[in-house]
Amino acid sequence: SHARVSLNGSDVAAVVADTQASLEGLSDRRQKGYHTSATALAQARLAYAAAAAARGLQGLAGVPTGLQPINKVSSGLRKKKLYGLAARPLTGKTSLAMQIAFHAASAGFPAGIVEMEMDADELVSRAVACQAGTPYWHITAGNPEAAPIMASATLPDGVLIDDSIRDISAICARASEWRRKYGMELLILDHLGLVKGGSTDNRARELGEISFD
């Protein structure tokens, strides 16, 4: 047998109202994106205080790039922001991104790189060539001129590289791991067009979803 409760119309309305209020309360607590103007203003004040503190310590509110014009305009690469580095093919986008990562790491901001176009050793070889001011092909061709450069090359600690993943869920998992274990402050994807895992067959919309994630 089952217990039965008889409610009149007003009781039902009260129960529904109470239940709806409870569910809304749970939803409010679970959804990080839910704000009132007061809570949003409080968060804005906290963000300003954090930026001001960072600026006081290092002169920038975000991660330094090593490029003064960019630092001046952006005050560094800020948390929770997506920055795009766009140019024609074979113009040095990857090399520039690597230099930003290594500069950030040398300044005390660990950087993670998810590389989808080349292996990690090739990526680092490009960075060494750029650092030494020597043509990259000297290294790939095994030229004798590159021997002392490779022997004496040093790169800053704090740069993490994964050249094995492309799926957005795997990238997010790796980023969370790097953040937890090493305090990663900057994540570089080379490049966004190769990331997989959107929920739509429309590539433009898929990239939008990936960028949002």
Tab-separated table of C-alpha atoms in Angstrom:
chain	number	residue	atom	x	y	z
A	1	SER	CA	0.000	0.000	0.000
A	2	HIS	CA	1.042	3.588	-0.493
A	3	ALA	CA	0.575	6.563	1.752
A	4	ARG	CA	-1.656	9.200	0.235
A	5	VAL	CA	-1.859	12.846	1.090
A	6	SER	CA	-4.919	14.833	0.154
A	7	LEU	CA	-4.301	18.488	-0.624
A	8	ASN	CA	-6.758	21.170	-1.577
A	9	GLY	CA	-6.018	23.726	-4.279
A	10	SER	CA	-4.360	26.274	-2.011
A	11	ASP	CA	-2.111	23.621	-0.429
A	12	VAL	CA	-0.979	22.414	-3.849
A	13	ALA	CA	-0.133	25.956	-4.895
A	14	ALA	CA	1.885	26.467	-1.710
A	15	VAL	CA	3.805	23.216	-2.201
A	16	VAL	CA	4.561	24.069	-5.827
A	17	ALA	CA	5.743	27.558	-4.833
A	18	ASP	CA	7.977	26.202	-2.064
A	19	THR	CA	9.434	23.534	-4.351
A	20	GLN	CA	10.101	26.056	-7.108
A	21	ALA	CA	11.820	28.383	-4.634
A	22	SER	CA	13.985	25.520	-3.360
A	23	LEU	CA	14.977	24.479	-6.886
A	24	GLU	CA	15.810	28.056	-7.810
A	25	GLY	CA	17.970	28.313	-4.694
A	26	LEU	CA	19.854	25.155	-5.640
A	27	SER	CA	20.272	26.419	-9.189
A	28	ASP	CA	21.577	29.764	-7.940
A	29	ARG	CA	24.180	28.056	-5.788
A	30	ARG	CA	25.299	25.630	-8.496
A	31	GLN	CA	25.503	28.010	-11.423
A	32	LYS	CA	28.677	30.058	-11.196
A	33	GLY	CA	27.425	32.327	-13.936
A	34	TYR	CA	24.425	33.535	-11.938
A	35	HIS	CA	24.871	37.081	-10.604
A	36	THR	CA	23.007	40.051	-9.301
A	37	SER	CA	24.348	43.530	-9.953
A	38	ALA	CA	25.669	43.593	-6.374
A	39	THR	CA	27.563	40.288	-6.624
A	40	ALA	CA	28.922	41.210	-10.063
A	41	LEU	CA	30.181	44.533	-8.684
A	42	ALA	CA	31.811	42.743	-5.764
A	43	GLN	CA	33.607	40.419	-8.175
A	44	ALA	CA	34.678	43.384	-10.308
A	45	ARG	CA	36.189	45.020	-7.232
A	46	LEU	CA	38.058	41.830	-6.359
A	47	ALA	CA	39.353	41.536	-9.947
A	48	TYR	CA	40.529	45.151	-9.843
A	49	ALA	CA	42.294	44.600	-6.523
A	50	ALA	CA	44.062	41.504	-7.908
A	51	ALA	CA	45.119	43.390	-11.066
A	52	ALA	CA	46.354	46.340	-9.019
A	53	ALA	CA	48.336	44.034	-6.725
A	54	ALA	CA	49.914	42.238	-9.696
A	55	ARG	CA	50.722	45.532	-11.357
A	56	GLY	CA	52.372	46.750	-8.183
A	57	LEU	CA	54.586	43.658	-8.018
A	58	GLN	CA	55.590	43.269	-11.670
A	59	GLY	CA	54.403	46.389	-13.453
A	60	LEU	CA	51.755	44.420	-15.371
A	61	ALA	CA	48.333	43.078	-14.486
A	62	GLY	CA	48.860	39.850	-16.462
A	63	VAL	CA	51.495	37.487	-17.824
A	64	PRO	CA	54.367	39.368	-19.522
A	65	THR	CA	54.969	38.609	-23.198
A	66	GLY	CA	58.467	40.018	-23.549
A	67	LEU	CA	57.115	42.405	-26.188
A	68	GLN	CA	56.820	45.900	-24.778
A	69	PRO	CA	54.264	47.237	-27.304
A	70	ILE	CA	51.910	44.336	-26.480
A	71	ASN	CA	52.557	44.646	-22.754
A	72	LYS	CA	51.805	48.361	-22.909
A	73	VAL	CA	48.488	47.887	-24.696
A	74	SER	CA	47.278	44.797	-22.817
A	75	SER	CA	49.092	45.144	-19.473
A	76	GLY	CA	50.043	41.489	-19.969
A	77	LEU	CA	48.027	38.425	-20.932
A	78	ARG	CA	45.099	38.323	-18.518
A	79	LYS	CA	43.458	35.329	-16.861
A	80	LYS	CA	40.266	33.926	-18.430
A	81	LYS	CA	41.024	35.648	-21.736
A	82	LEU	CA	41.473	34.123	-25.189
A	83	TYR	CA	44.076	35.787	-27.417
A	84	GLY	CA	44.500	34.958	-31.086
A	85	LEU	CA	47.806	35.165	-32.926
A	86	ALA	CA	46.917	35.413	-36.605
A	87	ALA	CA	49.098	35.770	-39.694
A	88	ARG	CA	49.766	34.118	-43.038
A	89	PRO	CA	51.383	30.650	-43.086
A	90	LEU	CA	55.146	30.396	-42.537
A	91	THR	CA	55.469	33.862	-41.014
A	92	GLY	CA	56.707	32.805	-37.570
A	93	LYS	CA	53.521	32.505	-35.507
A	94	THR	CA	54.711	29.371	-33.709
A	95	SER	CA	58.166	30.806	-33.030
A	96	LEU	CA	56.618	33.968	-31.616
A	97	ALA	CA	54.249	31.981	-29.408
A	98	MET	CA	57.176	29.902	-28.135
A	99	GLN	CA	59.178	33.007	-27.288
A	100	ILE	CA	56.211	34.378	-25.337
A	101	ALA	CA	55.921	31.078	-23.450
A	102	PHE	CA	59.627	30.945	-22.591
A	103	HIS	CA	59.679	34.599	-21.563
A	104	ALA	CA	56.654	34.052	-19.323
A	105	ALA	CA	58.299	31.021	-17.707
A	106	SER	CA	61.558	32.893	-17.136
A	107	ALA	CA	59.533	35.624	-15.400
A	108	GLY	CA	57.973	33.087	-13.042
A	109	PHE	CA	54.757	32.306	-14.935
A	110	PRO	CA	54.664	28.606	-15.930
A	111	ALA	CA	53.351	28.117	-19.462
A	112	GLY	CA	51.751	25.101	-21.079
A	113	ILE	CA	51.908	24.368	-24.802
A	114	VAL	CA	49.611	21.936	-26.614
A	115	GLU	CA	51.397	21.408	-29.911
A	116	MET	CA	49.420	19.831	-32.755
A	117	GLU	CA	51.608	20.560	-35.783
A	118	MET	CA	55.023	19.219	-34.756
A	119	ASP	CA	56.824	17.103	-32.169
A	120	ALA	CA	58.120	18.616	-28.952
A	121	ASP	CA	61.776	18.257	-29.999
A	122	GLU	CA	61.105	20.167	-33.221
A	123	LEU	CA	59.295	22.841	-31.270
A	124	VAL	CA	62.203	23.266	-28.870
A	125	SER	CA	64.701	23.260	-31.736
A	126	ARG	CA	62.824	26.190	-33.259
A	127	ALA	CA	63.003	28.011	-29.941
A	128	VAL	CA	66.749	27.376	-29.675
A	129	ALA	CA	67.331	28.599	-33.240
A	130	CYS	CA	65.338	31.745	-32.546
A	131	GLN	CA	67.198	32.338	-29.291
A	132	ALA	CA	70.581	31.887	-30.952
A	133	GLY	CA	69.675	33.891	-34.064
A	134	THR	CA	70.593	31.018	-36.355
A	135	PRO	CA	68.541	29.539	-39.213
A	136	TYR	CA	66.359	26.685	-38.063
A	137	TRP	CA	67.420	24.526	-40.993
A	138	HIS	CA	71.008	24.526	-39.667
A	139	ILE	CA	69.717	22.425	-36.785
A	140	THR	CA	67.409	20.160	-38.783
A	141	ALA	CA	70.119	19.510	-41.371
A	142	GLY	CA	72.697	18.684	-38.704
A	143	ASN	CA	75.077	21.409	-39.887
A	144	PRO	CA	78.352	21.638	-37.929
A	145	GLU	CA	77.649	25.327	-37.249
A	146	ALA	CA	74.725	24.295	-35.040
A	147	ALA	CA	76.709	21.865	-32.865
A	148	PRO	CA	77.948	24.433	-30.301
A	149	ILE	CA	74.523	26.076	-30.252
A	150	MET	CA	72.758	22.833	-29.389
A	151	ALA	CA	75.453	21.870	-26.883
A	152	SER	CA	75.185	25.124	-24.947
A	153	ALA	CA	71.461	25.747	-25.357
A	154	THR	CA	69.499	26.471	-22.202
A	155	LEU	CA	65.786	27.063	-21.840
A	156	PRO	CA	63.931	28.271	-18.745
A	157	ASP	CA	62.140	25.838	-16.484
A	158	GLY	CA	58.380	26.040	-16.282
A	159	VAL	CA	57.442	25.311	-19.910
A	160	LEU	CA	55.235	22.226	-20.286
A	161	ILE	CA	54.625	20.620	-23.683
A	162	ASP	CA	52.144	17.988	-24.848
A	163	ASP	CA	52.342	17.006	-28.520
A	164	SER	CA	49.957	14.037	-28.311
A	165	ILE	CA	46.443	15.457	-27.920
A	166	ARG	CA	43.893	17.316	-30.053
A	167	ASP	CA	40.528	16.607	-28.432
A	168	ILE	CA	39.164	19.546	-26.434
A	169	SER	CA	38.252	17.370	-23.448
A	170	ALA	CA	41.807	15.992	-23.277
A	171	ILE	CA	43.220	19.508	-23.598
A	172	CYS	CA	41.034	20.742	-20.738
A	173	ALA	CA	42.100	17.782	-18.592
A	174	ARG	CA	45.777	18.427	-19.327
A	175	ALA	CA	45.396	22.139	-18.590
A	176	SER	CA	43.747	21.347	-15.245
A	177	GLU	CA	46.584	18.963	-14.400
A	178	TRP	CA	49.263	21.516	-15.283
A	179	ARG	CA	47.461	24.192	-13.298
A	180	ARG	CA	47.159	21.926	-10.260
A	181	LYS	CA	50.682	20.476	-10.333
A	182	TYR	CA	52.764	23.345	-11.685
A	183	GLY	CA	50.673	26.497	-11.245
A	184	MET	CA	50.393	27.088	-15.004
A	185	GLU	CA	49.467	30.693	-15.818
A	186	LEU	CA	49.445	30.603	-19.639
A	187	LEU	CA	48.154	27.981	-22.102
A	188	ILE	CA	49.112	28.077	-25.775
A	189	LEU	CA	47.335	25.994	-28.435
A	190	ASP	CA	49.145	25.541	-31.734
A	191	HIS	CA	46.824	25.799	-33.298
A	192	LEU	CA	43.111	26.316	-32.622
A	193	GLY	CA	42.072	25.129	-36.080
A	194	LEU	CA	43.352	21.614	-35.315
A	195	VAL	CA	41.454	21.173	-32.055
A	196	LYS	CA	38.670	18.585	-32.226
A	197	GLY	CA	35.615	17.932	-30.124
A	198	GLY	CA	32.793	20.349	-30.901
A	199	SER	CA	29.216	19.086	-30.963
A	200	THR	CA	28.299	20.336	-34.426
A	201	ASP	CA	29.160	19.547	-38.044
A	202	ASN	CA	29.531	23.271	-38.755
A	203	ARG	CA	33.264	23.950	-38.379
A	204	ALA	CA	32.866	27.659	-37.677
A	205	ARG	CA	30.329	26.929	-34.943
A	206	GLU	CA	32.515	24.104	-33.643
A	207	LEU	CA	35.479	26.451	-33.254
A	208	GLY	CA	33.203	28.862	-31.410
A	209	GLU	CA	32.250	26.132	-28.938
A	210	ILE	CA	35.882	25.106	-28.505
A	211	SER	CA	36.926	28.698	-27.883
A	212	PHE	CA	34.213	29.059	-25.275
A	213	ASP	CA	35.382	25.891	-23.489
